[in-house]
Amino acid sequence: MRPLIAEPRYPQAPGAAPQKPAQALKPQKAPRRTVAPTRLAFRLERLWLTPVVRIITRVGVPVFCVTLGLGLWLGDGDRRADLIERYQDLRTQIENRPEFQLSALAIEGASPEVEAAVQALLPVHLPASRFALDLDGYRAAILRLDAVKTVALVVQPGGTLSVRVTEREPVILWRTALGLQMLDESGHRTASLKRRDARPDLPLIAGEGADKAVPEALAILAAAKPILPRARGLIRIGERRWDIILDNDRRIMLPENDPVQAIDRALALNAAEDLLSRDFTRLDLRNATRPTIRLSVPALVAFQQAAAQTTAEASQ
Amino acid sequence: MTEFHKTQRAMRTMRTTAMARGVIALLDIGTSKVSCLVLRFENPEAANDVVTPLFRQSAMRVIGAKTIASQGVRYGEIDAMADTERAIRTAVQAAQKMANTRVDHVIACFAGGEPRSYGLAGEVDVAGGHVDEQDVARVLAACDLPEIGYGREVLHAHPVNFALDHRSGLSDPRGHVGSKLATDMHMLTVDAASVQNIIHCIRRCDLELAGIASSAYVAGLSALVEDEQELGAACIDMGGGATGVSIFLKKHMIFADTVRMGGDTVTRDIAAGLQIGTQLAERIKTFHGGVHATGMDDREMIELSGDSGDWEKDRRQISRTELIGIMRPRVEEILEEVRASLDAAGFDHLPSQQIVLTGGASQIPGLDMLAAKILGQNVRLGRPMRVQGMPEAMRGPGFAAMVGLALFAAWPQDEWWDFEIPLDRMGGRSFKRAIRWFRDNW
């Protein structure tokens, strides 16, 4: 065994390479001591790891503190009122900012009467805040005008409230006991009319419930175009069928179903036998298989005389 | 029926509570390290159907682990209570923190206390036609308690074998028909003071003790494979301060002993022989240690660095041969002591002569060859089986006792205190006696 002494500090032979140990150990670090927790730290750590304690600390205590603080602070009535007032102030301030101001009203696509009505319906005086104006209510109010079909409200940048109105187009006149009404193609009233002469281009209908059958009336009028110069209008009978009133108080009674077909048939008869220039009071087309004609009194007398003459000639 | 017996029963109840809660801590109080594991039992009920060793390990999971250098422990016994308590606290706190859960129940194992084995035999006449639980209780009570000495307590008491009339080797005699029931029991006693010290230390840490085991026994549970436990094998758990010896046969421990020498003794020899600090000696031992010197080792020089300030002392070198020359006699001495212990236990007469070396000190290179010369030819190095979630650093043979303790916690073998108390010893529990009388007679 080698003696337990170190190698000489300086090697004897100056030329010889210093003998190196095969494995040099790294310099020893001081052994790391684990620092033991104190009993108090240990107990607190265990307490903290208890689920109930964790939940109470993490959820219960903050919720309790916040609730208690708010409750105490808001318990005073003056503070509450002050808080509400501040909130209202802030709200008003924001609402009155220039970015939210409406300064002008621009109405498009409306006739002068409708435009005046739309302006009159605007609930606030401009300029006003965007929040003071109930756009939905305003829109509903405009829609309640008979002449208005659709309306689009757009708040444009720069504070302009743009109202785009589509008006109803009157296509027919309806004479009632209350006066003349103009109706659109769906039968909705658009406006009243004082005199028939004001709109001579529009056809006339009459009778109770005629406004509910405007599409049908329009179809009949379209089919009866060749005889329209002689017609005065349509009349609704019993809220179920139409009569065409011709001049000299003559009538074409149309059936409840397929009135257009009946008119076509009458026109065909007219073209073949010149039916409408005959002297009659009623042309009854209600029964499609048996069109009936009611002659006027002089025509009936003439017809009977002619028939008697024909019979006499035949008997001779 | 001593006080400690009642403590053992109470600890069993505590273990059941811990299993119901699903989390339990394991504590290995060793001479060189204190380790703490936090185990979670995933589904202890479902595991009851099939019981295989691998299935046993699959039911639990390690969720927290910590190993620290031990303080205040000598020869596997507590030497300085305050230091040990502090070490336990540190380990438990770190493991708890890793597991992120609070642990209240702990099962501990220790190597010291000078365990002594006793073989007990008892015989009793079966009261009814077949053996029932009361008969088992009576036959266990009929075992003669040998003179275990003053100040010693029973740490383990396993009924190893039951015999009914002429049939022996029954593992569970209940329900069998017979007239004479006999049992063999293995009892392990330890020094009462060492156990009391451990109980006291753990109480001081606000933890409940749910079981206590000898580390020789639990190391055998994990290091021996099932065949070895069945056919007979000895497990040598070479720890820091003590080397545990346990012999298993038919899956029961039949002998346990400790040699009060271990890896730390070797370290101290190196420190004394080379006049260096214990830390450096430990380091040199783990990096360069061995028990077989070869010619190569003469040329391998080890630098004994130090910071004593004396240049001549701090710049010494030794060859590895010299280191081996210091280590080998001590290791031989340990193994010879083990040999003596095995001889005393009659290990020669077992059908299988398998010897398994485990524990931290079993990692000395060449130890198995040296052990083969001293202990017998069938020597192998044993490592514990894997437990789910176990850190990689804790998979070496040094943690065999730890893994065995996990198995012990999950699937304890029946011990004396797991059986019923015989009726005539039940004492004042008249209500329980009344219930038992009704159950037996109706």
PDB file of N, CA, C and O in Angstrom, chain A residues 1-9 19-26 28 31 33-39 41-43 45-47 49-50 54, chain B residues 68 71 85-86 89-90 92-93 96-97 100-104 204-207 273 279-280 283 288 300-301 303 305 311-312 315-318 322:
ATOM      1  N   MET A   1       0.848  -1.200   0.000  1.00  0.00           N
ATOM      2  CA  MET A   1       0.000   0.000   0.000  1.00  0.00           C
ATOM      3  C   MET A   1       0.876   1.239   0.000  1.00  0.00           C
ATOM      4  O   MET A   1       1.874   1.301   0.695  1.00  0.00           O
ATOM      5  N   ARG A   2       0.424   2.219  -0.782  1.00  0.00           N
ATOM      6  CA  ARG A   2       1.214   3.447  -0.833  1.00  0.00           C
ATOM      7  C   ARG A   2       0.993   4.258   0.434  1.00  0.00           C
ATOM      8  O   ARG A   2      -0.078   4.209   1.023  1.00  0.00           O
ATOM      9  N   PRO A   3       2.014   4.982   0.818  1.00  0.00           N
ATOM     10  CA  PRO A   3       1.805   5.838   1.999  1.00  0.00           C
ATOM     11  C   PRO A   3       0.801   6.935   1.680  1.00  0.00           C
ATOM     12  O   PRO A   3       0.686   7.377   0.536  1.00  0.00           O
ATOM     13  N   LEU A   4       0.097   7.331   2.698  1.00  0.00           N
ATOM     14  CA  LEU A   4      -0.943   8.334   2.485  1.00  0.00           C
ATOM     15  C   LEU A   4      -0.334   9.730   2.521  1.00  0.00           C
ATOM     16  O   LEU A   4      -0.596  10.523   3.421  1.00  0.00           O
ATOM     17  N   ILE A   5       0.529   9.980   1.589  1.00  0.00           N
ATOM     18  CA  ILE A   5       1.103  11.316   1.509  1.00  0.00           C
ATOM     19  C   ILE A   5       0.923  11.827   0.103  1.00  0.00           C
ATOM     20  O   ILE A   5       0.683  11.056  -0.825  1.00  0.00           O
ATOM     21  N   ALA A   6       1.065  13.118  -0.042  1.00  0.00           N
ATOM     22  CA  ALA A   6       0.836  13.721  -1.350  1.00  0.00           C
ATOM     23  C   ALA A   6       2.041  13.511  -2.238  1.00  0.00           C
ATOM     24  O   ALA A   6       3.128  13.157  -1.773  1.00  0.00           O
ATOM     25  N   GLU A   7       1.813  13.724  -3.507  1.00  0.00           N
ATOM     26  CA  GLU A   7       2.913  13.765  -4.464  1.00  0.00           C
ATOM     27  C   GLU A   7       3.799  14.953  -4.119  1.00  0.00           C
ATOM     28  O   GLU A   7       3.322  15.949  -3.572  1.00  0.00           O
ATOM     29  N   PRO A   8       5.083  14.874  -4.424  1.00  0.00           N
ATOM     30  CA  PRO A   8       5.934  16.045  -4.175  1.00  0.00           C
ATOM     31  C   PRO A   8       5.437  17.259  -4.958  1.00  0.00           C
ATOM     32  O   PRO A   8       4.870  17.130  -6.041  1.00  0.00           O
ATOM     33  N   ARG A   9       5.626  18.404  -4.347  1.00  0.00           N
ATOM     34  CA  ARG A   9       5.072  19.614  -4.933  1.00  0.00           C
ATOM     35  C   ARG A   9       5.699  19.900  -6.294  1.00  0.00           C
ATOM     36  O   ARG A   9       5.018  20.304  -7.221  1.00  0.00           O
ATOM     37  N   GLN A  19       2.615  14.029 -13.425  1.00  0.00           N
ATOM     38  CA  GLN A  19       1.688  12.896 -13.471  1.00  0.00           C
ATOM     39  C   GLN A  19       0.294  13.371 -13.061  1.00  0.00           C
ATOM     40  O   GLN A  19       0.095  13.962 -12.005  1.00  0.00           O
ATOM     41  N   LYS A  20      -0.646  13.098 -13.971  1.00  0.00           N
ATOM     42  CA  LYS A  20      -2.002  13.572 -13.684  1.00  0.00           C
ATOM     43  C   LYS A  20      -2.830  12.437 -13.108  1.00  0.00           C
ATOM     44  O   LYS A  20      -2.682  11.292 -13.535  1.00  0.00           O
ATOM     45  N   PRO A  21      -3.667  12.718 -12.190  1.00  0.00           N
ATOM     46  CA  PRO A  21      -4.549  11.648 -11.706  1.00  0.00           C
ATOM     47  C   PRO A  21      -5.525  11.239 -12.808  1.00  0.00           C
ATOM     48  O   PRO A  21      -5.933  12.054 -13.626  1.00  0.00           O
ATOM     49  N   ALA A  22      -5.856   9.964 -12.801  1.00  0.00           N
ATOM     50  CA  ALA A  22      -6.725   9.449 -13.857  1.00  0.00           C
ATOM     51  C   ALA A  22      -8.065  10.161 -13.851  1.00  0.00           C
ATOM     52  O   ALA A  22      -8.595  10.536 -14.885  1.00  0.00           O
ATOM     53  N   GLN A  23      -8.587  10.330 -12.688  1.00  0.00           N
ATOM     54  CA  GLN A  23      -9.889  10.981 -12.620  1.00  0.00           C
ATOM     55  C   GLN A  23      -9.818  12.047 -11.559  1.00  0.00           C
ATOM     56  O   GLN A  23      -9.594  11.759 -10.379  1.00  0.00           O
ATOM     57  N   ALA A  24      -9.935  13.240 -11.980  1.00  0.00           N
ATOM     58  CA  ALA A  24      -9.910  14.331 -11.014  1.00  0.00           C
ATOM     59  C   ALA A  24     -11.339  14.617 -10.588  1.00  0.00           C
ATOM     60  O   ALA A  24     -12.215  14.812 -11.416  1.00  0.00           O
ATOM     61  N   LEU A  25     -11.512  14.603  -9.312  1.00  0.00           N
ATOM     62  CA  LEU A  25     -12.860  14.901  -8.828  1.00  0.00           C
ATOM     63  C   LEU A  25     -13.112  16.395  -8.927  1.00  0.00           C
ATOM     64  O   LEU A  25     -12.209  17.201  -8.769  1.00  0.00           O
ATOM     65  N   LYS A  26     -14.304  16.721  -9.178  1.00  0.00           N
ATOM     66  CA  LYS A  26     -14.653  18.134  -9.215  1.00  0.00           C
ATOM     67  C   LYS A  26     -14.505  18.715  -7.815  1.00  0.00           C
ATOM     68  O   LYS A  26     -14.616  17.982  -6.829  1.00  0.00           O
ATOM     69  N   GLN A  28     -15.303  19.957  -4.399  1.00  0.00           N
ATOM     70  CA  GLN A  28     -16.464  19.569  -3.595  1.00  0.00           C
ATOM     71  C   GLN A  28     -17.326  20.772  -3.285  1.00  0.00           C
ATOM     72  O   GLN A  28     -16.846  21.807  -2.824  1.00  0.00           O
ATOM     73  N   PRO A  31     -22.110  20.330   1.061  1.00  0.00           N
ATOM     74  CA  PRO A  31     -23.315  19.495   0.971  1.00  0.00           C
ATOM     75  C   PRO A  31     -24.562  20.337   1.222  1.00  0.00           C
ATOM     76  O   PRO A  31     -24.598  21.138   2.163  1.00  0.00           O
ATOM     77  N   ARG A  33     -27.834  21.324   2.502  1.00  0.00           N
ATOM     78  CA  ARG A  33     -28.651  20.917   3.645  1.00  0.00           C
ATOM     79  C   ARG A  33     -30.102  21.226   3.333  1.00  0.00           C
ATOM     80  O   ARG A  33     -30.431  22.312   2.893  1.00  0.00           O
ATOM     81  N   THR A  34     -30.929  20.258   3.559  1.00  0.00           N
ATOM     82  CA  THR A  34     -32.351  20.527   3.385  1.00  0.00           C
ATOM     83  C   THR A  34     -32.821  21.297   4.606  1.00  0.00           C
ATOM     84  O   THR A  34     -32.621  20.868   5.730  1.00  0.00           O
ATOM     85  N   VAL A  35     -33.431  22.416   4.332  1.00  0.00           N
ATOM     86  CA  VAL A  35     -33.906  23.238   5.431  1.00  0.00           C
ATOM     87  C   VAL A  35     -35.265  22.707   5.847  1.00  0.00           C
ATOM     88  O   VAL A  35     -36.209  22.699   5.063  1.00  0.00           O
ATOM     89  N   ALA A  36     -35.330  22.241   7.053  1.00  0.00           N
ATOM     90  CA  ALA A  36     -36.583  21.662   7.518  1.00  0.00           C
ATOM     91  C   ALA A  36     -37.575  22.760   7.816  1.00  0.00           C
ATOM     92  O   ALA A  36     -37.202  23.817   8.314  1.00  0.00           O
ATOM     93  N   PRO A  37     -38.854  22.555   7.463  1.00  0.00           N
ATOM     94  CA  PRO A  37     -39.859  23.543   7.815  1.00  0.00           C
ATOM     95  C   PRO A  37     -40.103  23.530   9.318  1.00  0.00           C
ATOM     96  O   PRO A  37     -39.995  22.486   9.962  1.00  0.00           O
ATOM     97  N   THR A  38     -40.413  24.672   9.853  1.00  0.00           N
ATOM     98  CA  THR A  38     -40.765  24.699  11.265  1.00  0.00           C
ATOM     99  C   THR A  38     -42.112  24.015  11.461  1.00  0.00           C
ATOM    100  O   THR A  38     -42.847  23.780  10.502  1.00  0.00           O
ATOM    101  N   ARG A  39     -42.419  23.713  12.700  1.00  0.00           N
ATOM    102  CA  ARG A  39     -43.701  23.032  12.944  1.00  0.00           C
ATOM    103  C   ARG A  39     -44.855  23.910  12.506  1.00  0.00           C
ATOM    104  O   ARG A  39     -45.843  23.425  11.958  1.00  0.00           O
ATOM    105  N   ALA A  41     -44.834  26.208  10.128  1.00  0.00           N
ATOM    106  CA  ALA A  41     -44.908  26.217   8.661  1.00  0.00           C
ATOM    107  C   ALA A  41     -45.524  24.918   8.161  1.00  0.00           C
ATOM    108  O   ALA A  41     -46.349  24.907   7.248  1.00  0.00           O
ATOM    109  N   PHE A  42     -45.099  23.827   8.770  1.00  0.00           N
ATOM    110  CA  PHE A  42     -45.631  22.514   8.385  1.00  0.00           C
ATOM    111  C   PHE A  42     -47.141  22.457   8.589  1.00  0.00           C
ATOM    112  O   PHE A  42     -47.895  22.035   7.709  1.00  0.00           O
ATOM    113  N   ARG A  43     -47.584  22.943   9.734  1.00  0.00           N
ATOM    114  CA  ARG A  43     -49.024  22.902  10.026  1.00  0.00           C
ATOM    115  C   ARG A  43     -49.799  23.809   9.090  1.00  0.00           C
ATOM    116  O   ARG A  43     -50.875  23.451   8.610  1.00  0.00           O
ATOM    117  N   GLU A  45     -48.952  24.709   6.108  1.00  0.00           N
ATOM    118  CA  GLU A  45     -48.958  24.100   4.773  1.00  0.00           C
ATOM    119  C   GLU A  45     -50.024  23.011   4.681  1.00  0.00           C
ATOM    120  O   GLU A  45     -50.768  22.922   3.708  1.00  0.00           O
ATOM    121  N   ARG A  46     -50.107  22.217   5.749  1.00  0.00           N
ATOM    122  CA  ARG A  46     -51.128  21.157   5.740  1.00  0.00           C
ATOM    123  C   ARG A  46     -52.526  21.750   5.761  1.00  0.00           C
ATOM    124  O   ARG A  46     -53.440  21.265   5.092  1.00  0.00           O
ATOM    125  N   LEU A  47     -52.660  22.828   6.531  1.00  0.00           N
ATOM    126  CA  LEU A  47     -53.969  23.483   6.574  1.00  0.00           C
ATOM    127  C   LEU A  47     -54.338  24.012   5.191  1.00  0.00           C
ATOM    128  O   LEU A  47     -55.467  23.881   4.727  1.00  0.00           O
ATOM    129  N   LEU A  49     -53.417  22.852   2.401  1.00  0.00           N
ATOM    130  CA  LEU A  49     -53.701  21.756   1.469  1.00  0.00           C
ATOM    131  C   LEU A  49     -55.044  21.097   1.756  1.00  0.00           C
ATOM    132  O   LEU A  49     -55.459  20.206   1.027  1.00  0.00           O
ATOM    133  N   THR A  50     -55.717  21.519   2.827  1.00  0.00           N
ATOM    134  CA  THR A  50     -57.037  20.955   3.108  1.00  0.00           C
ATOM    135  C   THR A  50     -58.043  21.569   2.139  1.00  0.00           C
ATOM    136  O   THR A  50     -58.103  22.796   2.017  1.00  0.00           O
ATOM    137  N   ARG A  54     -58.999  25.625   1.444  1.00  0.00           N
ATOM    138  CA  ARG A  54     -58.637  26.231   0.151  1.00  0.00           C
ATOM    139  C   ARG A  54     -59.835  26.918  -0.472  1.00  0.00           C
ATOM    140  O   ARG A  54     -59.746  28.059  -0.930  1.00  0.00           O
TER     141      ARG A  54
ATOM    142  N   ILE B  68     -34.971  12.578   1.177  1.00  0.00           N
ATOM    143  CA  ILE B  68     -33.976  13.525   1.687  1.00  0.00           C
ATOM    144  C   ILE B  68     -32.965  12.750   2.515  1.00  0.00           C
ATOM    145  O   ILE B  68     -33.212  11.613   2.929  1.00  0.00           O
ATOM    146  N   GLN B  71     -31.447  12.387   9.029  1.00  0.00           N
ATOM    147  CA  GLN B  71     -30.722  13.004  10.135  1.00  0.00           C
ATOM    148  C   GLN B  71     -31.167  12.324  11.422  1.00  0.00           C
ATOM    149  O   GLN B  71     -32.340  12.063  11.609  1.00  0.00           O
ATOM    150  N   GLU B  85     -37.471  14.015  13.499  1.00  0.00           N
ATOM    151  CA  GLU B  85     -38.790  14.616  13.300  1.00  0.00           C
ATOM    152  C   GLU B  85     -38.718  15.688  12.213  1.00  0.00           C
ATOM    153  O   GLU B  85     -39.591  15.772  11.351  1.00  0.00           O
ATOM    154  N   ARG B  86     -37.647  16.457  12.249  1.00  0.00           N
ATOM    155  CA  ARG B  86     -37.487  17.504  11.249  1.00  0.00           C
ATOM    156  C   ARG B  86     -37.344  16.890   9.850  1.00  0.00           C
ATOM    157  O   ARG B  86     -37.923  17.369   8.874  1.00  0.00           O
ATOM    158  N   ARG B  89     -40.668  15.675   8.712  1.00  0.00           N
ATOM    159  CA  ARG B  89     -41.510  16.815   8.345  1.00  0.00           C
ATOM    160  C   ARG B  89     -41.135  17.321   6.943  1.00  0.00           C
ATOM    161  O   ARG B  89     -42.004  17.599   6.119  1.00  0.00           O
ATOM    162  N   THR B  90     -39.827  17.440   6.708  1.00  0.00           N
ATOM    163  CA  THR B  90     -39.376  17.933   5.402  1.00  0.00           C
ATOM    164  C   THR B  90     -39.850  17.017   4.281  1.00  0.00           C
ATOM    165  O   THR B  90     -40.410  17.470   3.277  1.00  0.00           O
ATOM    166  N   VAL B  92     -42.266  14.762   4.285  1.00  0.00           N
ATOM    167  CA  VAL B  92     -43.729  14.700   4.141  1.00  0.00           C
ATOM    168  C   VAL B  92     -44.243  15.977   3.486  1.00  0.00           C
ATOM    169  O   VAL B  92     -45.088  15.931   2.600  1.00  0.00           O
ATOM    170  N   GLN B  93     -43.692  17.102   3.890  1.00  0.00           N
ATOM    171  CA  GLN B  93     -44.194  18.356   3.318  1.00  0.00           C
ATOM    172  C   GLN B  93     -43.920  18.415   1.814  1.00  0.00           C
ATOM    173  O   GLN B  93     -44.802  18.796   1.038  1.00  0.00           O
ATOM    174  N   GLN B  96     -46.214  16.013   0.023  1.00  0.00           N
ATOM    175  CA  GLN B  96     -47.573  16.564   0.023  1.00  0.00           C
ATOM    176  C   GLN B  96     -47.704  17.663  -1.016  1.00  0.00           C
ATOM    177  O   GLN B  96     -48.700  17.751  -1.717  1.00  0.00           O
ATOM    178  N   LYS B  97     -46.683  18.476  -1.088  1.00  0.00           N
ATOM    179  CA  LYS B  97     -46.729  19.594  -2.019  1.00  0.00           C
ATOM    180  C   LYS B  97     -46.778  19.080  -3.455  1.00  0.00           C
ATOM    181  O   LYS B  97     -47.508  19.599  -4.295  1.00  0.00           O
ATOM    182  N   ASN B 100     -50.088  17.744  -4.033  1.00  0.00           N
ATOM    183  CA  ASN B 100     -51.097  18.789  -3.927  1.00  0.00           C
ATOM    184  C   ASN B 100     -52.317  18.311  -3.162  1.00  0.00           C
ATOM    185  O   ASN B 100     -53.457  18.605  -3.501  1.00  0.00           O
ATOM    186  N   THR B 101     -52.059  17.543  -2.142  1.00  0.00           N
ATOM    187  CA  THR B 101     -53.164  17.108  -1.301  1.00  0.00           C
ATOM    188  C   THR B 101     -52.632  16.903   0.103  1.00  0.00           C
ATOM    189  O   THR B 101     -51.441  16.744   0.322  1.00  0.00           O
ATOM    190  N   ARG B 102     -53.527  16.948   1.027  1.00  0.00           N
ATOM    191  CA  ARG B 102     -53.143  16.763   2.417  1.00  0.00           C
ATOM    192  C   ARG B 102     -53.213  15.284   2.748  1.00  0.00           C
ATOM    193  O   ARG B 102     -54.147  14.594   2.361  1.00  0.00           O
ATOM    194  N   VAL B 103     -52.204  14.795   3.440  1.00  0.00           N
ATOM    195  CA  VAL B 103     -52.175  13.387   3.835  1.00  0.00           C
ATOM    196  C   VAL B 103     -52.230  13.322   5.340  1.00  0.00           C
ATOM    197  O   VAL B 103     -51.500  14.031   6.020  1.00  0.00           O
ATOM    198  N   ASP B 104     -53.097  12.470   5.836  1.00  0.00           N
ATOM    199  CA  ASP B 104     -53.233  12.351   7.283  1.00  0.00           C
ATOM    200  C   ASP B 104     -52.718  11.023   7.812  1.00  0.00           C
ATOM    201  O   ASP B 104     -52.400  10.911   8.983  1.00  0.00           O
ATOM    202  N   ARG B 204     -45.819  13.740  16.461  1.00  0.00           N
ATOM    203  CA  ARG B 204     -45.369  15.134  16.553  1.00  0.00           C
ATOM    204  C   ARG B 204     -45.553  15.859  15.221  1.00  0.00           C
ATOM    205  O   ARG B 204     -45.583  17.075  15.175  1.00  0.00           O
ATOM    206  N   CYS B 205     -45.624  15.108  14.131  1.00  0.00           N
ATOM    207  CA  CYS B 205     -45.826  15.726  12.807  1.00  0.00           C
ATOM    208  C   CYS B 205     -47.297  15.804  12.447  1.00  0.00           C
ATOM    209  O   CYS B 205     -47.638  15.967  11.269  1.00  0.00           O
ATOM    210  N   ASP B 206     -48.196  15.645  13.416  1.00  0.00           N
ATOM    211  CA  ASP B 206     -49.645  15.703  13.183  1.00  0.00           C
ATOM    212  C   ASP B 206     -50.124  14.621  12.224  1.00  0.00           C
ATOM    213  O   ASP B 206     -51.102  14.832  11.510  1.00  0.00           O
ATOM    214  N   LEU B 207     -49.431  13.502  12.153  1.00  0.00           N
ATOM    215  CA  LEU B 207     -49.858  12.441  11.248  1.00  0.00           C
ATOM    216  C   LEU B 207     -50.354  11.257  12.078  1.00  0.00           C
ATOM    217  O   LEU B 207     -49.937  11.064  13.214  1.00  0.00           O
ATOM    218  N   GLY B 273     -10.089   5.265   7.292  1.00  0.00           N
ATOM    219  CA  GLY B 273      -8.866   4.734   6.715  1.00  0.00           C
ATOM    220  C   GLY B 273      -8.130   5.766   5.888  1.00  0.00           C
ATOM    221  O   GLY B 273      -6.892   5.811   5.901  1.00  0.00           O
ATOM    222  N   GLN B 279     -18.622  12.937   3.786  1.00  0.00           N
ATOM    223  CA  GLN B 279     -19.250  13.259   2.504  1.00  0.00           C
ATOM    224  C   GLN B 279     -18.376  12.795   1.348  1.00  0.00           C
ATOM    225  O   GLN B 279     -18.847  12.161   0.402  1.00  0.00           O
ATOM    226  N   LEU B 280     -17.074  13.097   1.461  1.00  0.00           N
ATOM    227  CA  LEU B 280     -16.157  12.713   0.390  1.00  0.00           C
ATOM    228  C   LEU B 280     -16.034  11.202   0.325  1.00  0.00           C
ATOM    229  O   LEU B 280     -15.984  10.609  -0.764  1.00  0.00           O
ATOM    230  N   ARG B 283     -18.883   9.835  -1.437  1.00  0.00           N
ATOM    231  CA  ARG B 283     -18.791  10.128  -2.852  1.00  0.00           C
ATOM    232  C   ARG B 283     -17.813   9.194  -3.544  1.00  0.00           C
ATOM    233  O   ARG B 283     -18.109   8.625  -4.600  1.00  0.00           O
ATOM    234  N   HIS B 288     -16.281   5.155  -7.148  1.00  0.00           N
ATOM    235  CA  HIS B 288     -15.146   4.293  -7.444  1.00  0.00           C
ATOM    236  C   HIS B 288     -15.172   2.986  -6.681  1.00  0.00           C
ATOM    237  O   HIS B 288     -14.257   2.179  -6.821  1.00  0.00           O
ATOM    238  N   GLU B 300      -5.593   3.204 -11.626  1.00  0.00           N
ATOM    239  CA  GLU B 300      -6.675   4.200 -11.557  1.00  0.00           C
ATOM    240  C   GLU B 300      -6.538   4.990 -10.265  1.00  0.00           C
ATOM    241  O   GLU B 300      -6.732   4.453  -9.170  1.00  0.00           O
ATOM    242  N   MET B 301      -6.121   6.237 -10.401  1.00  0.00           N
ATOM    243  CA  MET B 301      -5.844   7.035  -9.210  1.00  0.00           C
ATOM    244  C   MET B 301      -7.060   7.889  -8.867  1.00  0.00           C
ATOM    245  O   MET B 301      -7.724   8.444  -9.727  1.00  0.00           O
ATOM    246  N   GLU B 303      -8.306  11.109  -6.600  1.00  0.00           N
ATOM    247  CA  GLU B 303      -7.783  12.277  -5.893  1.00  0.00           C
ATOM    248  C   GLU B 303      -8.612  12.525  -4.643  1.00  0.00           C
ATOM    249  O   GLU B 303      -9.842  12.545  -4.701  1.00  0.00           O
ATOM    250  N   SER B 305      -9.488  15.146  -2.691  1.00  0.00           N
ATOM    251  CA  SER B 305      -9.480  16.600  -2.515  1.00  0.00           C
ATOM    252  C   SER B 305     -10.113  16.934  -1.174  1.00  0.00           C
ATOM    253  O   SER B 305     -10.971  16.218  -0.677  1.00  0.00           O
ATOM    254  N   TRP B 311      -1.876  21.711   2.375  1.00  0.00           N
ATOM    255  CA  TRP B 311      -1.743  21.350   0.959  1.00  0.00           C
ATOM    256  C   TRP B 311      -1.377  19.884   0.806  1.00  0.00           C
ATOM    257  O   TRP B 311      -1.942  19.164  -0.012  1.00  0.00           O
ATOM    258  N   GLU B 312      -0.458  19.432   1.662  1.00  0.00           N
ATOM    259  CA  GLU B 312       0.000  18.048   1.561  1.00  0.00           C
ATOM    260  C   GLU B 312      -1.162  17.092   1.777  1.00  0.00           C
ATOM    261  O   GLU B 312      -1.265  16.053   1.142  1.00  0.00           O
ATOM    262  N   ARG B 315      -3.939  17.211  -1.275  1.00  0.00           N
ATOM    263  CA  ARG B 315      -3.541  16.809  -2.621  1.00  0.00           C
ATOM    264  C   ARG B 315      -3.176  15.340  -2.692  1.00  0.00           C
ATOM    265  O   ARG B 315      -2.427  14.926  -3.562  1.00  0.00           O
ATOM    266  N   ARG B 316      -3.686  14.518  -1.782  1.00  0.00           N
ATOM    267  CA  ARG B 316      -3.313  13.102  -1.801  1.00  0.00           C
ATOM    268  C   ARG B 316      -4.042  12.378  -2.928  1.00  0.00           C
ATOM    269  O   ARG B 316      -5.105  12.799  -3.367  1.00  0.00           O
ATOM    270  N   GLN B 317      -3.456  11.264  -3.309  1.00  0.00           N
ATOM    271  CA  GLN B 317      -4.115  10.394  -4.275  1.00  0.00           C
ATOM    272  C   GLN B 317      -4.022   8.975  -3.756  1.00  0.00           C
ATOM    273  O   GLN B 317      -3.047   8.609  -3.106  1.00  0.00           O
ATOM    274  N   ILE B 318      -5.026   8.203  -4.044  1.00  0.00           N
ATOM    275  CA  ILE B 318      -4.918   6.774  -3.760  1.00  0.00           C
ATOM    276  C   ILE B 318      -5.326   6.027  -5.017  1.00  0.00           C
ATOM    277  O   ILE B 318      -5.986   6.583  -5.905  1.00  0.00           O
ATOM    278  N   GLU B 322      -6.547   0.407  -3.418  1.00  0.00           N
ATOM    279  CA  GLU B 322      -6.517   0.703  -1.986  1.00  0.00           C
ATOM    280  C   GLU B 322      -7.930   0.888  -1.441  1.00  0.00           C
ATOM    281  O   GLU B 322      -8.251   0.438  -0.340  1.00  0.00           O
TER     282      GLU B 322
END
